mmCIF file of C-alpha atoms and ligand atoms in Angstrom:
data_model
loop_
_atom_site.group_PDB
_atom_site.id
_atom_site.type_symbol
_atom_site.label_atom_id
_atom_site.label_comp_id
_atom_site.label_asym_id
_atom_site.label_seq_id
_atom_site.Cartn_x
_atom_site.Cartn_y
_atom_site.Cartn_z
ATOM 1 C CA MET A 114 106.926 108.515 76.852
ATOM 2 C CA THR A 115 106.898 105.176 78.881
ATOM 3 C CA ALA A 116 108.040 106.206 82.322
ATOM 4 C CA ILE A 117 110.372 103.632 84.882
ATOM 5 C CA LEU A 118 110.049 104.155 88.112
ATOM 6 C CA PHE A 119 113.350 103.426 90.269
ATOM 7 C CA ILE A 120 112.604 102.339 93.397
ATOM 8 C CA HIS A 121 116.409 102.298 95.850
ATOM 9 C CA GLY A 122 117.440 98.868 98.552
ATOM 10 C CA PHE A 123 118.402 99.507 102.579
ATOM 11 C CA PRO A 124 120.444 101.397 103.036
ATOM 12 C CA PHE A 125 120.704 103.335 99.747
ATOM 13 C CA ASP A 126 119.903 105.909 97.701
ATOM 14 C CA HIS A 127 118.309 107.489 94.258
ATOM 15 C CA THR A 128 122.164 107.594 93.272
ATOM 16 C CA MET A 129 122.426 103.803 93.138
ATOM 17 C CA TRP A 130 120.391 104.305 89.678
ATOM 18 C CA ARG A 131 122.405 106.784 88.041
ATOM 19 C CA ARG A 132 124.330 104.757 85.278
ATOM 20 C CA GLN A 133 120.836 102.859 83.867
ATOM 21 C CA VAL A 134 119.204 106.593 83.932
ATOM 22 C CA VAL A 135 121.335 107.980 82.012
ATOM 23 C CA ALA A 136 121.506 104.928 79.853
ATOM 24 C CA LEU A 137 117.532 104.878 78.905
ATOM 25 C CA PRO A 138 116.922 108.115 77.647
ATOM 26 C CA ARG A 139 114.497 106.928 75.588
ATOM 27 C CA TRP A 140 112.266 106.142 79.108
ATOM 28 C CA GLN A 141 110.990 109.059 81.807
ATOM 29 C CA SER A 142 113.449 107.967 84.519
ATOM 30 C CA ILE A 143 111.843 108.371 88.328
ATOM 31 C CA ALA A 144 114.726 108.014 90.882
ATOM 32 C CA PRO A 145 113.507 109.458 94.466
ATOM 33 C CA ASP A 146 114.961 109.180 97.875
ATOM 34 C CA LEU A 147 112.546 106.611 99.793
ATOM 35 C CA ALA A 148 111.038 107.739 103.352
ATOM 36 C CA GLY A 149 113.760 109.358 105.205
ATOM 37 C CA VAL A 150 116.388 109.387 102.388
ATOM 38 C CA GLY A 151 118.657 112.072 101.338
ATOM 39 C CA GLU A 152 116.057 114.921 101.921
ATOM 40 C CA THR A 153 113.020 113.003 101.251
ATOM 41 C CA PRO A 154 111.406 113.469 105.066
ATOM 42 C CA GLY A 155 110.275 110.686 106.812
ATOM 43 C CA PRO A 156 107.616 110.263 109.207
ATOM 44 C CA ALA A 157 107.775 111.644 113.111
ATOM 45 C CA SER A 158 108.708 107.407 114.517
ATOM 46 C CA THR A 159 110.586 105.228 113.347
ATOM 47 C CA ASP A 160 107.754 102.577 114.173
ATOM 48 C CA GLU A 161 105.476 104.259 111.202
ATOM 49 C CA TYR A 162 107.742 103.175 108.258
ATOM 50 C CA SER A 163 106.039 100.499 106.655
ATOM 51 C CA VAL A 164 106.625 99.314 102.894
ATOM 52 C CA ALA A 165 102.822 99.755 102.694
ATOM 53 C CA LEU A 166 103.760 103.975 103.732
ATOM 54 C CA TYR A 167 106.512 104.159 100.839
ATOM 55 C CA ALA A 168 104.499 102.626 98.008
ATOM 56 C CA ALA A 169 101.808 104.725 99.344
ATOM 57 C CA ASP A 170 104.514 107.958 99.121
ATOM 58 C CA LEU A 171 104.976 106.542 95.273
ATOM 59 C CA VAL A 172 101.665 106.934 94.130
ATOM 60 C CA ALA A 173 101.422 110.223 95.862
ATOM 61 C CA MET A 174 104.676 111.106 93.487
ATOM 62 C CA LEU A 175 103.858 110.015 90.724
ATOM 63 C CA ASP A 176 100.057 111.789 91.328
ATOM 64 C CA ARG A 177 101.915 115.068 91.768
ATOM 65 C CA LEU A 178 104.187 113.715 88.771
ATOM 66 C CA LYS A 179 100.645 113.338 86.152
ATOM 67 C CA VAL A 180 101.936 110.121 85.552
ATOM 68 C CA GLU A 181 99.034 107.942 85.041
ATOM 69 C CA GLN A 182 100.899 103.947 84.849
ATOM 70 C CA THR A 183 104.611 102.839 85.219
ATOM 71 C CA VAL A 184 107.098 100.411 85.157
ATOM 72 C CA ILE A 185 108.613 100.234 88.300
ATOM 73 C CA CYS A 186 111.991 98.593 88.662
ATOM 74 C CA GLY A 187 112.920 97.696 92.161
ATOM 75 C CA LEU A 188 116.134 96.770 94.320
ATOM 76 C CA SER A 189 116.213 94.357 97.303
ATOM 77 C CA MET A 190 113.963 96.420 99.706
ATOM 78 C CA GLY A 191 112.659 98.168 96.450
ATOM 79 C CA GLY A 192 111.338 94.791 95.099
ATOM 80 C CA TYR A 193 109.238 94.300 98.389
ATOM 81 C CA ILE A 194 108.340 97.709 97.440
ATOM 82 C CA ALA A 195 107.640 96.904 93.970
ATOM 83 C CA PHE A 196 105.311 94.093 95.192
ATOM 84 C CA GLU A 197 103.404 95.867 97.341
ATOM 85 C CA LEU A 198 102.699 98.432 94.450
ATOM 86 C CA LEU A 199 101.202 95.181 92.749
ATOM 87 C CA ARG A 200 99.392 94.222 95.212
ATOM 88 C CA ARG A 201 97.511 97.737 95.720
ATOM 89 C CA HIS A 202 97.983 99.796 93.509
ATOM 90 C CA ALA A 203 97.945 96.993 90.093
ATOM 91 C CA ARG A 204 96.672 99.886 87.390
ATOM 92 C CA ARG A 205 99.350 101.813 87.678
ATOM 93 C CA VAL A 206 101.602 99.760 87.259
ATOM 94 C CA ARG A 207 102.543 98.989 83.520
ATOM 95 C CA GLY A 208 105.314 95.796 84.200
ATOM 96 C CA ALA A 209 107.375 94.675 86.562
ATOM 97 C CA ILE A 210 111.353 94.391 87.151
ATOM 98 C CA LEU A 211 113.090 92.767 89.742
ATOM 99 C CA CYS A 212 116.188 92.739 90.779
ATOM 100 C CA ASN A 213 118.512 91.089 93.551
ATOM 101 C CA THR A 214 115.133 90.972 95.692
ATOM 102 C CA LYS A 215 112.556 87.941 97.647
ATOM 103 C CA ALA A 216 108.801 87.273 97.831
ATOM 104 C CA ALA A 217 109.070 85.772 101.448
ATOM 105 C CA ALA A 218 109.108 87.593 104.837
ATOM 106 C CA ASP A 219 111.406 87.853 107.471
ATOM 107 C CA THR A 220 112.096 84.546 109.431
ATOM 108 C CA PRO A 221 112.217 84.831 112.954
ATOM 109 C CA GLU A 222 116.346 85.123 112.653
ATOM 110 C CA ALA A 223 116.424 87.632 109.998
ATOM 111 C CA LYS A 224 113.965 89.814 112.364
ATOM 112 C CA GLN A 225 116.144 88.937 115.174
ATOM 113 C CA ASP A 226 118.718 90.370 113.091
ATOM 114 C CA ARG A 227 117.109 93.334 111.886
ATOM 115 C CA ASP A 228 116.395 94.283 116.039
ATOM 116 C CA ALA A 229 120.452 93.711 116.383
ATOM 117 C CA MET A 230 120.761 95.986 113.162
ATOM 118 C CA THR A 231 118.646 98.661 115.206
ATOM 119 C CA VAL A 232 120.521 98.937 118.355
ATOM 120 C CA LEU A 233 123.848 98.654 115.966
ATOM 121 C CA ALA A 234 122.339 101.921 114.390
ATOM 122 C CA LYS A 235 121.370 103.861 117.958
ATOM 123 C CA GLN A 236 124.805 102.768 119.239
ATOM 124 C CA SER A 237 126.992 103.540 116.406
ATOM 125 C CA GLY A 238 126.181 105.014 114.135
ATOM 126 C CA SER A 239 125.687 104.247 109.705
ATOM 127 C CA SER A 240 128.711 104.309 109.271
ATOM 128 C CA ALA A 241 128.679 100.465 111.725
ATOM 129 C CA ILE A 242 125.531 99.534 110.183
ATOM 130 C CA ALA A 243 127.854 100.251 106.406
ATOM 131 C CA GLU A 244 130.950 97.941 107.944
ATOM 132 C CA ARG A 245 128.478 95.393 108.212
ATOM 133 C CA LEU A 246 126.635 94.711 105.602
ATOM 134 C CA LEU A 247 129.152 95.638 103.181
ATOM 135 C CA PRO A 248 131.236 91.785 103.204
ATOM 136 C CA LYS A 249 127.491 90.852 101.879
ATOM 137 C CA LEU A 250 126.609 92.643 99.037
ATOM 138 C CA LEU A 251 129.479 92.996 96.639
ATOM 139 C CA ALA A 252 130.453 90.296 94.187
ATOM 140 C CA ARG A 253 134.507 89.045 94.519
ATOM 141 C CA ALA A 254 135.310 90.186 91.318
ATOM 142 C CA THR A 255 133.596 93.724 92.651
ATOM 143 C CA PHE A 256 135.650 93.731 96.011
ATOM 144 C CA GLU A 257 139.297 92.423 94.057
ATOM 145 C CA ARG A 258 138.906 94.765 90.663
ATOM 146 C CA ARG A 259 136.714 97.620 91.676
ATOM 147 C CA PRO A 260 137.836 99.526 94.450
ATOM 148 C CA GLU A 261 136.040 103.136 93.172
ATOM 149 C CA ILE A 262 132.382 100.492 93.437
ATOM 150 C CA VAL A 263 133.119 99.444 96.530
ATOM 151 C CA SER A 264 133.888 102.926 98.115
ATOM 152 C CA GLU A 265 130.338 104.848 96.162
ATOM 153 C CA VAL A 266 128.363 101.828 97.965
ATOM 154 C CA ARG A 267 130.526 102.591 101.097
ATOM 155 C CA GLY A 268 129.953 106.219 100.670
ATOM 156 C CA MET A 269 125.987 105.690 100.265
ATOM 157 C CA MET A 270 125.280 103.396 103.255
ATOM 158 C CA THR A 271 127.525 105.843 105.323
ATOM 159 C CA ARG A 272 125.702 109.265 104.494
ATOM 160 C CA ALA A 273 122.106 107.143 105.075
ATOM 161 C CA SER A 274 120.335 108.825 108.287
ATOM 162 C CA VAL A 275 120.195 106.863 111.487
ATOM 163 C CA PRO A 276 116.204 107.286 111.561
ATOM 164 C CA GLY A 277 115.913 106.497 107.911
ATOM 165 C CA ILE A 278 117.873 103.254 109.033
ATOM 166 C CA ILE A 279 116.032 102.307 111.893
ATOM 167 C CA GLY A 280 112.333 103.170 110.261
ATOM 168 C CA ALA A 281 113.625 101.347 107.211
ATOM 169 C CA LEU A 282 114.930 98.247 109.508
ATOM 170 C CA HIS A 283 111.025 98.115 111.021
ATOM 171 C CA ALA A 284 109.413 98.469 107.406
ATOM 172 C CA LEU A 285 112.155 95.146 106.755
ATOM 173 C CA ARG A 286 110.828 92.563 109.897
ATOM 174 C CA GLU A 287 107.318 93.824 109.322
ATOM 175 C CA ARG A 288 106.492 93.440 105.844
ATOM 176 C CA PRO A 289 103.909 91.159 104.156
ATOM 177 C CA ASP A 290 105.086 87.697 102.628
ATOM 178 C CA SER A 291 104.587 88.541 99.189
ATOM 179 C CA THR A 292 104.611 84.525 97.460
ATOM 180 C CA PRO A 293 100.965 84.234 97.801
ATOM 181 C CA LEU A 294 101.713 87.165 94.599
ATOM 182 C CA LEU A 295 102.746 85.385 92.639
ATOM 183 C CA LYS A 296 101.054 83.443 90.463
ATOM 184 C CA THR A 297 98.683 86.602 90.239
ATOM 185 C CA ILE A 298 100.759 89.124 88.978
ATOM 186 C CA GLY A 299 99.755 89.854 85.386
ATOM 187 C CA VAL A 300 102.169 92.441 83.944
ATOM 188 C CA PRO A 301 105.324 91.847 82.238
ATOM 189 C CA VAL A 302 107.976 91.152 84.533
ATOM 190 C CA LEU A 303 111.739 91.244 84.528
ATOM 191 C CA VAL A 304 114.174 89.152 87.002
ATOM 192 C CA ILE A 305 117.795 89.955 87.511
ATOM 193 C CA ALA A 306 119.801 87.912 89.764
ATOM 194 C CA GLY A 307 123.202 88.520 90.604
ATOM 195 C CA GLU A 308 124.937 85.377 90.343
ATOM 196 C CA GLU A 309 126.881 85.643 93.086
ATOM 197 C CA ASP A 310 124.167 87.896 95.594
ATOM 198 C CA GLN A 311 124.414 86.047 98.977
ATOM 199 C CA ILE A 312 121.107 88.021 100.407
ATOM 200 C CA ALA A 313 118.728 86.593 97.696
ATOM 201 C CA PRO A 314 120.613 84.067 96.099
ATOM 202 C CA ALA A 315 120.192 83.544 91.998
ATOM 203 C CA ALA A 316 118.883 79.969 93.094
ATOM 204 C CA GLY A 317 115.531 81.328 94.869
ATOM 205 C CA MET A 318 115.314 84.267 92.206
ATOM 206 C CA ARG A 319 115.029 82.117 89.342
ATOM 207 C CA GLU A 320 111.759 79.934 91.728
ATOM 208 C CA MET A 321 110.440 83.043 92.258
ATOM 209 C CA ALA A 322 110.517 83.769 88.382
ATOM 210 C CA GLY A 323 109.138 80.574 87.673
ATOM 211 C CA THR A 324 106.228 81.746 89.628
ATOM 212 C CA ILE A 325 105.557 84.589 87.856
ATOM 213 C CA PRO A 326 103.251 83.985 84.756
ATOM 214 C CA GLY A 327 105.444 84.491 81.977
ATOM 215 C CA ALA A 328 108.145 86.308 83.783
ATOM 216 C CA ARG A 329 111.691 86.491 82.456
ATOM 217 C CA PHE A 330 114.186 85.719 84.141
ATOM 218 C CA VAL A 331 118.049 86.733 83.856
ATOM 219 C CA VAL A 332 121.120 85.980 85.871
ATOM 220 C CA ILE A 333 124.322 88.502 85.691
ATOM 221 C CA SER A 334 127.469 87.260 85.650
ATOM 222 C CA GLU A 335 130.359 89.312 88.699
ATOM 223 C CA ALA A 336 127.557 90.700 90.728
ATOM 224 C CA GLY A 337 126.342 89.931 94.086
ATOM 225 C CA HIS A 338 123.490 91.943 95.683
ATOM 226 C CA VAL A 339 123.983 95.357 93.890
ATOM 227 C CA ALA A 340 123.492 94.268 90.276
ATOM 228 C CA PRO A 341 122.620 97.218 88.711
ATOM 229 C CA LEU A 342 125.353 99.418 90.259
ATOM 230 C CA GLU A 343 128.136 96.008 89.799
ATOM 231 C CA GLN A 344 127.350 95.284 86.200
ATOM 232 C CA PRO A 345 125.404 97.914 84.643
ATOM 233 C CA ASP A 346 126.232 96.988 81.057
ATOM 234 C CA ALA A 347 124.807 93.978 81.597
ATOM 235 C CA VAL A 348 121.834 94.815 83.439
ATOM 236 C CA ASN A 349 121.164 98.362 81.260
ATOM 237 C CA THR A 350 120.718 95.755 78.362
ATOM 238 C CA ALA A 351 118.488 93.642 79.934
ATOM 239 C CA ILE A 352 116.465 96.428 81.461
ATOM 240 C CA GLY A 353 116.491 98.396 77.559
ATOM 241 C CA GLU A 354 115.699 95.258 76.132
ATOM 242 C CA PHE A 355 111.932 94.343 78.368
ATOM 243 C CA LEU A 356 110.936 98.124 77.793
ATOM 244 C CA ARG A 357 111.359 97.859 74.462
ATOM 245 C CA ASN A 358 109.558 94.331 74.240
ATOM 246 C CA LEU A 359 106.535 97.146 75.931
ATOM 247 C CA ASP A 360 106.699 99.834 74.056
HETATM 248 C C1 MLT B 1316 118.348 95.323 100.615
HETATM 249 O O1 MLT B 1316 119.068 95.990 100.109
HETATM 250 O O2 MLT B 1316 116.972 96.170 100.272
HETATM 251 C C2 MLT B 1316 118.290 94.706 101.620
HETATM 252 O O3 MLT B 1316 118.902 93.730 101.758
HETATM 253 C C3 MLT B 1316 116.863 93.742 102.244
HETATM 254 C C4 MLT B 1316 117.209 93.742 103.250
HETATM 255 O O4 MLT B 1316 117.723 93.488 104.030
HETATM 256 O O5 MLT B 1316 115.875 92.291 103.111
#
C-alpha cells in the first residue's frame, strides 16, 4: 500500500489534514504533528528549529514505522519541509504534492516580519498570532459562508504552543532557497494552489510548477492559503487522481 505523509503548515497541526485522511482510505495516511506541536516534543532551544530538523524528525518517524518510501504532501511550511526531504532524502520520496507553498527563501522584509511575530508571540501568546494571521489565510467565500472553517482554523492556531510558534518562525526565517532544487526533482509532482491565496499566490505557484519537470498544476476555486481545509472535495479529487496514477 502506498503511504502518504501529510506535513502541516504554520502555525497549524495534523488536524488540518483530517478531511484528506478520511477520504483516501486506499492509501496509508501518516499525519504527524511537527516538533513543538501538540504532543510532539521540540528541541530545548527555539534557535535549534529548522526545516532540516523537521525533515530529519520525519525520516526518523518513517524509519520507526518501517516505511521505506512515501508520497509527501506538504502545505506551505510543510512544502518547505517537503523541499528539504527532496533535497536530502530523495530516495525516501515516491512523489510530492506541494500545496499553497513557494520555493524562495524569506526576503529581508519577510525576516523582519518573522521577528515582529516572535515578539508578538512572546508578549501576547498564540491567540494574538491567530488574530494577526487569520485575515490573510482564507478565501472571501470561506469568511462569508463557512464560519465553522474560520473557527476551526482560529482554534488550531490558538492552541499552538508559544515555543513551537517561536521555533517555527526561526525555521521559516532561516530556510534555504529551494528554487535551484525545482528543475532537479525527479519524482512525479502535483502542485495545488488556492485561487485567492495571499501568502503563496497562484500565479507564483503556476510558475514554480512550470519549473518542475512534468509537474501537474491545479488551482482550487474559492480557496485561500489553506485549500485542503477550505475546499476538501476538490483537493481530495486532485490528490486521489495523482495517487492512482502512481499506483
Ligand atoms: C504556513 O502556512 O506554513 C506559513 O504561511 C508559511 C510562511 O509563513 O511562510
